[in-house]
Tab-separated table of C-alpha atoms in Angstrom:
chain	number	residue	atom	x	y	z
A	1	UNK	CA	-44.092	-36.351	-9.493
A	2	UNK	CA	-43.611	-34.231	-12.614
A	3	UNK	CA	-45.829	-31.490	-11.614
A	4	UNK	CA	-43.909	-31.163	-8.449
A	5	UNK	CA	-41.031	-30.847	-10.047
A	6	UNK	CA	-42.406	-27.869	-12.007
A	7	UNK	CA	-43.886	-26.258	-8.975
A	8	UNK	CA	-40.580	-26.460	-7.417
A	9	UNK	CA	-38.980	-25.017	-10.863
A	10	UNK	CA	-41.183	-22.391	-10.762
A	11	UNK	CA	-40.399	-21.579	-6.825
A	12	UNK	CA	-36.834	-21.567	-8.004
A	13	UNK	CA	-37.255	-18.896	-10.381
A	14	UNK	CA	-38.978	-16.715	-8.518
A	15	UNK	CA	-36.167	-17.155	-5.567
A	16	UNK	CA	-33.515	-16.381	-8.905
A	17	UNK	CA	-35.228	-13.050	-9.628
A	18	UNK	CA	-35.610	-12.356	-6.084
A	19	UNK	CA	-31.889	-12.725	-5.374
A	20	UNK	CA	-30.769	-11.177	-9.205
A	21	UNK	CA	-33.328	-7.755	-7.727
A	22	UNK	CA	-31.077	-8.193	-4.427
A	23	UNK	CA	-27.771	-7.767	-6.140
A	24	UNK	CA	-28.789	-5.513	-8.013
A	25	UNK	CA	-28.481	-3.153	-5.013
A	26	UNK	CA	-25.193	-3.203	-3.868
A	27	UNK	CA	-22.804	0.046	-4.251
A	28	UNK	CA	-21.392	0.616	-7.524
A	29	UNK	CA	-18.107	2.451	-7.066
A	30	UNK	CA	-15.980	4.586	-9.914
A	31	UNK	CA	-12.897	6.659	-9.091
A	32	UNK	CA	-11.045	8.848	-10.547
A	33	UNK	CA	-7.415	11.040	-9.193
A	34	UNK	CA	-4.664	13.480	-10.159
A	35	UNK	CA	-1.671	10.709	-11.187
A	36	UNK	CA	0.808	13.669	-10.212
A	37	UNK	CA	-1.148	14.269	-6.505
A	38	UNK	CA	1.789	12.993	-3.945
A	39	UNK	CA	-1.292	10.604	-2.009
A	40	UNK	CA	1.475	9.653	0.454
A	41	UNK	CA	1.434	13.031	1.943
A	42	UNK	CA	-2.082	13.168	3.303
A	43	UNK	CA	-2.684	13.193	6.941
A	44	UNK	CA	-4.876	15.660	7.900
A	45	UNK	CA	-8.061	16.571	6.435
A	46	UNK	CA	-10.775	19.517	7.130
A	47	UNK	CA	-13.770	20.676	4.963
A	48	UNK	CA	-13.718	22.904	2.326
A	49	UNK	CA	-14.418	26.226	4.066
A	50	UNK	CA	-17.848	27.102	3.056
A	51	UNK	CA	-18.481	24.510	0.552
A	52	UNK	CA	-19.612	21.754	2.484
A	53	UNK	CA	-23.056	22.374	2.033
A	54	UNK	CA	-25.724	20.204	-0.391
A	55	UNK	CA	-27.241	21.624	-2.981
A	56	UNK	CA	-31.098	21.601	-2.812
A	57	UNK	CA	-32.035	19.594	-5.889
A	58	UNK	CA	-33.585	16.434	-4.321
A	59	UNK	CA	-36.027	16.920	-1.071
A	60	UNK	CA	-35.382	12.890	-0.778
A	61	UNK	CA	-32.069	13.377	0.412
A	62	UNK	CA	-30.972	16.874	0.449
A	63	UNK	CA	-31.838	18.114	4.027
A	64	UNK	CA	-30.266	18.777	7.075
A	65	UNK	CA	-30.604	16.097	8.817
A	66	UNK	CA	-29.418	13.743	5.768
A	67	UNK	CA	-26.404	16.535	5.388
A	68	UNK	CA	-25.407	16.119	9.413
A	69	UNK	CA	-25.499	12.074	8.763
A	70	UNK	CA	-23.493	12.315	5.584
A	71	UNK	CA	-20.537	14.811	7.434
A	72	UNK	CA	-20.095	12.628	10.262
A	73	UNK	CA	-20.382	9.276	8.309
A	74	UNK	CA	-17.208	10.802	6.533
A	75	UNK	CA	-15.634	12.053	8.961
A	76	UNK	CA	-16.088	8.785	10.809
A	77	UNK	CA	-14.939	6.420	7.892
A	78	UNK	CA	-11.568	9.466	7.292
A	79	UNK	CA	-10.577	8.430	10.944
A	80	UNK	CA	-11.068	4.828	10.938
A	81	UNK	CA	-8.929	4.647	7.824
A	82	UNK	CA	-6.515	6.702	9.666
A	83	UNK	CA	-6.608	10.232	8.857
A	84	UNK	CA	-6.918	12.640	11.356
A	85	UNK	CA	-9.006	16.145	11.248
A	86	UNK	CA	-7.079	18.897	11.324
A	87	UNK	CA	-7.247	22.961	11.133
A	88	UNK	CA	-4.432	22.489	9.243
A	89	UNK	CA	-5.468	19.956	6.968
A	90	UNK	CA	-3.208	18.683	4.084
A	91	UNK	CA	-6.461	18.035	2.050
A	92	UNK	CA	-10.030	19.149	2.237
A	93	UNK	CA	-13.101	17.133	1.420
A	94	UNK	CA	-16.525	17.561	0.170
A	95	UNK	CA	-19.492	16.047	-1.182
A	96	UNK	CA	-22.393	16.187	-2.937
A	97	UNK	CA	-25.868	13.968	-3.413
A	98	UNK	CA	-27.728	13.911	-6.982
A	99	UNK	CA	-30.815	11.305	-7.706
A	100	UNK	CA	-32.128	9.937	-10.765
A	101	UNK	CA	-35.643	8.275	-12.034
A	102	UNK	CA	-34.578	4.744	-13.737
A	103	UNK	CA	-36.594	2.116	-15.243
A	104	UNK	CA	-36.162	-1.963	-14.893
A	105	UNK	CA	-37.099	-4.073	-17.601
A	106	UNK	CA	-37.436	-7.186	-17.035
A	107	UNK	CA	-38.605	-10.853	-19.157
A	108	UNK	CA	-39.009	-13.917	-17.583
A	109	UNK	CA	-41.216	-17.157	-18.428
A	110	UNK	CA	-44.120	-17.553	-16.433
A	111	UNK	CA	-44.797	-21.468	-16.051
A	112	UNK	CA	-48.361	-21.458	-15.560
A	113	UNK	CA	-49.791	-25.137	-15.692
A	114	UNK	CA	-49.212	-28.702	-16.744
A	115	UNK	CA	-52.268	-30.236	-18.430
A	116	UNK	CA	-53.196	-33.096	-20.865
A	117	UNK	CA	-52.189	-32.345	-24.941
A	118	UNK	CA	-53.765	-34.343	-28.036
A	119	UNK	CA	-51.260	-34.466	-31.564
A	120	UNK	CA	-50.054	-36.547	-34.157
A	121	UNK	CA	-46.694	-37.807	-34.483
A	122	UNK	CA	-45.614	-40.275	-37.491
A	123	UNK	CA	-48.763	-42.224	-38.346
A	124	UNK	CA	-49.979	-42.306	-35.428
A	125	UNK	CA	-52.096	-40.464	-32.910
A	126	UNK	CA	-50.892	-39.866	-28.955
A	127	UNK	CA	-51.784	-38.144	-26.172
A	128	UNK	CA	-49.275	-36.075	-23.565
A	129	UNK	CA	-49.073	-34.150	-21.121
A	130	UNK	CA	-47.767	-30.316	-22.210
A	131	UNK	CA	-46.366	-27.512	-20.144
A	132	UNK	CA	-48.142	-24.331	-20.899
A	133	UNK	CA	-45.711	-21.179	-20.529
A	134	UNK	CA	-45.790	-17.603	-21.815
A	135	UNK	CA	-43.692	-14.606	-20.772
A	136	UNK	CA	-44.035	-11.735	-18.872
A	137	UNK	CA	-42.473	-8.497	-18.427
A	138	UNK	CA	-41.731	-6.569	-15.298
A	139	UNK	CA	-41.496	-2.908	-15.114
A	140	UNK	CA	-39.890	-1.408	-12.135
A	141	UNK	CA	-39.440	2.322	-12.086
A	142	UNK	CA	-36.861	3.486	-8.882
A	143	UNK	CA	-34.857	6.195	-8.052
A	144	UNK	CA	-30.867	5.629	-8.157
A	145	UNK	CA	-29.025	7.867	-5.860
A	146	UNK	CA	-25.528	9.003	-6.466
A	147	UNK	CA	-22.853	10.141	-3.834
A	148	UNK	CA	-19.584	11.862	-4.598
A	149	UNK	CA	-17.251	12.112	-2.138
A	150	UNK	CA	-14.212	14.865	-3.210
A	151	UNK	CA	-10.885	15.161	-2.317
A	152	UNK	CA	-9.299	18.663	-2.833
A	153	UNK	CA	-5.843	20.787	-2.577
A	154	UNK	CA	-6.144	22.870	-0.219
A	155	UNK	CA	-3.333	25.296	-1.735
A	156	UNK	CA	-4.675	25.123	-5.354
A	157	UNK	CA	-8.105	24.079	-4.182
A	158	UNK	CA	-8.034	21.708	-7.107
A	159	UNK	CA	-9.957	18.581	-7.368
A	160	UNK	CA	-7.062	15.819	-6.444
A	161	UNK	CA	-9.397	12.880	-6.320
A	162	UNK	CA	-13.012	11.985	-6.981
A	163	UNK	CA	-15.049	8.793	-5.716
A	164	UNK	CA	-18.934	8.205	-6.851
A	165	UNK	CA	-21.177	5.759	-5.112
A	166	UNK	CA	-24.326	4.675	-6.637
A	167	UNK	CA	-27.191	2.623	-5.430
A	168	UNK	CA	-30.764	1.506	-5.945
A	169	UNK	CA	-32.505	3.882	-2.963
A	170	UNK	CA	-35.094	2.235	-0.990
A	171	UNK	CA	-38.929	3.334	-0.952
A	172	UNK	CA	-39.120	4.423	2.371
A	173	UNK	CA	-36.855	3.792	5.750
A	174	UNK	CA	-35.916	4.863	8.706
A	175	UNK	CA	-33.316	6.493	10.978
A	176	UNK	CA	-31.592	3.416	11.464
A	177	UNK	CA	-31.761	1.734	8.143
A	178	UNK	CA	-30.644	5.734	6.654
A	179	UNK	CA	-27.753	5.038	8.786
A	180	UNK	CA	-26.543	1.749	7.615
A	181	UNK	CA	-27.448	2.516	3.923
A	182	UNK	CA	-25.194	5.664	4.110
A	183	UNK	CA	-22.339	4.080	6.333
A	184	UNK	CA	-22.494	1.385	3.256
A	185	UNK	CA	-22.066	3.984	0.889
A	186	UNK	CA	-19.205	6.200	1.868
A	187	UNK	CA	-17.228	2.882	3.068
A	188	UNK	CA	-17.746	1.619	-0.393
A	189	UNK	CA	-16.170	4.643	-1.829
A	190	UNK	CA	-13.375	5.643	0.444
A	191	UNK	CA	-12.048	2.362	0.402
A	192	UNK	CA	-10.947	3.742	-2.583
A	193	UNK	CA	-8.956	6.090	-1.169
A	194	UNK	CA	-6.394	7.014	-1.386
A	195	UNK	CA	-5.664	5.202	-4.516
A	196	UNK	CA	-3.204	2.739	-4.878
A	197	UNK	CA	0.425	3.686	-6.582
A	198	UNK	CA	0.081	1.748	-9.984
A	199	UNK	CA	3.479	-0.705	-10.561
């Protein structure tokens, strides 16, 4: 009975750090805005005329086909929010991708048997049984990718708002899964926008 109940502890850790690596993946989402921008007065929104291109810095993302899913994405997620695109837009938006190397550390006990012990206790000798248990470390290197999503004057052509998505990129996918994973992204940050008046 007891060394079921440490094979099933042990299955539940490993589901634990399973599930702790899967949260670990969702969008983190920072924002920042002109407090004197008039947000109330957006509409219609456009690209910023020749600036709506991605800088070649990361061959994992930066390419055309990544910058035609990216455009439309917003474009898409601008529209269902209920913006409209216009030629004579009231803001302009861009974007840009960056990607960075991180490292994972993590310590966890490995439980790795229960066997008989021999010791002494207060004048007298017993035997036990002992759970043996030593810990190991996990090092996960990854790349985190970054999306910033700009929101821009088109008068001044000053930055009125900024939103930046970040999350754990996958090893490898495809079409599809590129999709979803940038669909999650930009909702994640424009549901940012615009930002709510503070009371």
């Amino acid at each position: 009975m007891k060394a079921r109940q440490l094979v099933n502890k042990k299955a539940y850790l490993v589901v634990l750090f399973s599930l702790v690596l899967t949260a670990c993946s969702t969008v983190k989402v920072s924002t920042d805005y002109d407090q004197s921008a008039d947000f109330t007065a957006l509409k219609g929104f456009n690209w910023l005329p020749e600036s709506a291109q991605v800088e070649k810095e990361n061959s994992y993302l930066n390419n055309r086909i990544m910058d035609v899913r990216i455009t439309k994405t917003i474009d898409k997620q601008l529209v269902a929010q209920g913006f409209k695109f216009s030629t004579a837009a009231d803001f302009y938006v861009n974007y840009s991708i960056t990607s960075e190397k991180k490292t994972d550390i993590r310590r966890y006990d490995n439980y790795s048997g229960y066997g008989p012990s021999w010791g002494w206790g207060v004048g007298y000798g017993h035997r036990g049984m002992s759970l043996s248990a030593h810990t190991e470390t996990r090092i996960d290197e990854y790349q985190q990718g970054s999306l910033v999503i700009d929101v821009i004057d088109p008068t001044s052509l000053e930055l009125i708002w900024r939103g930046i998505g970040s999350k754990r990129l996958p090893e490898s996918t495809d079409a599809a899964e590129m999709d979803k994973l940038v669909a999650d992204v930009v909702k994640s940050i424009l549901s940012k926008f615009p930002p709510k008046a503070s009371k």
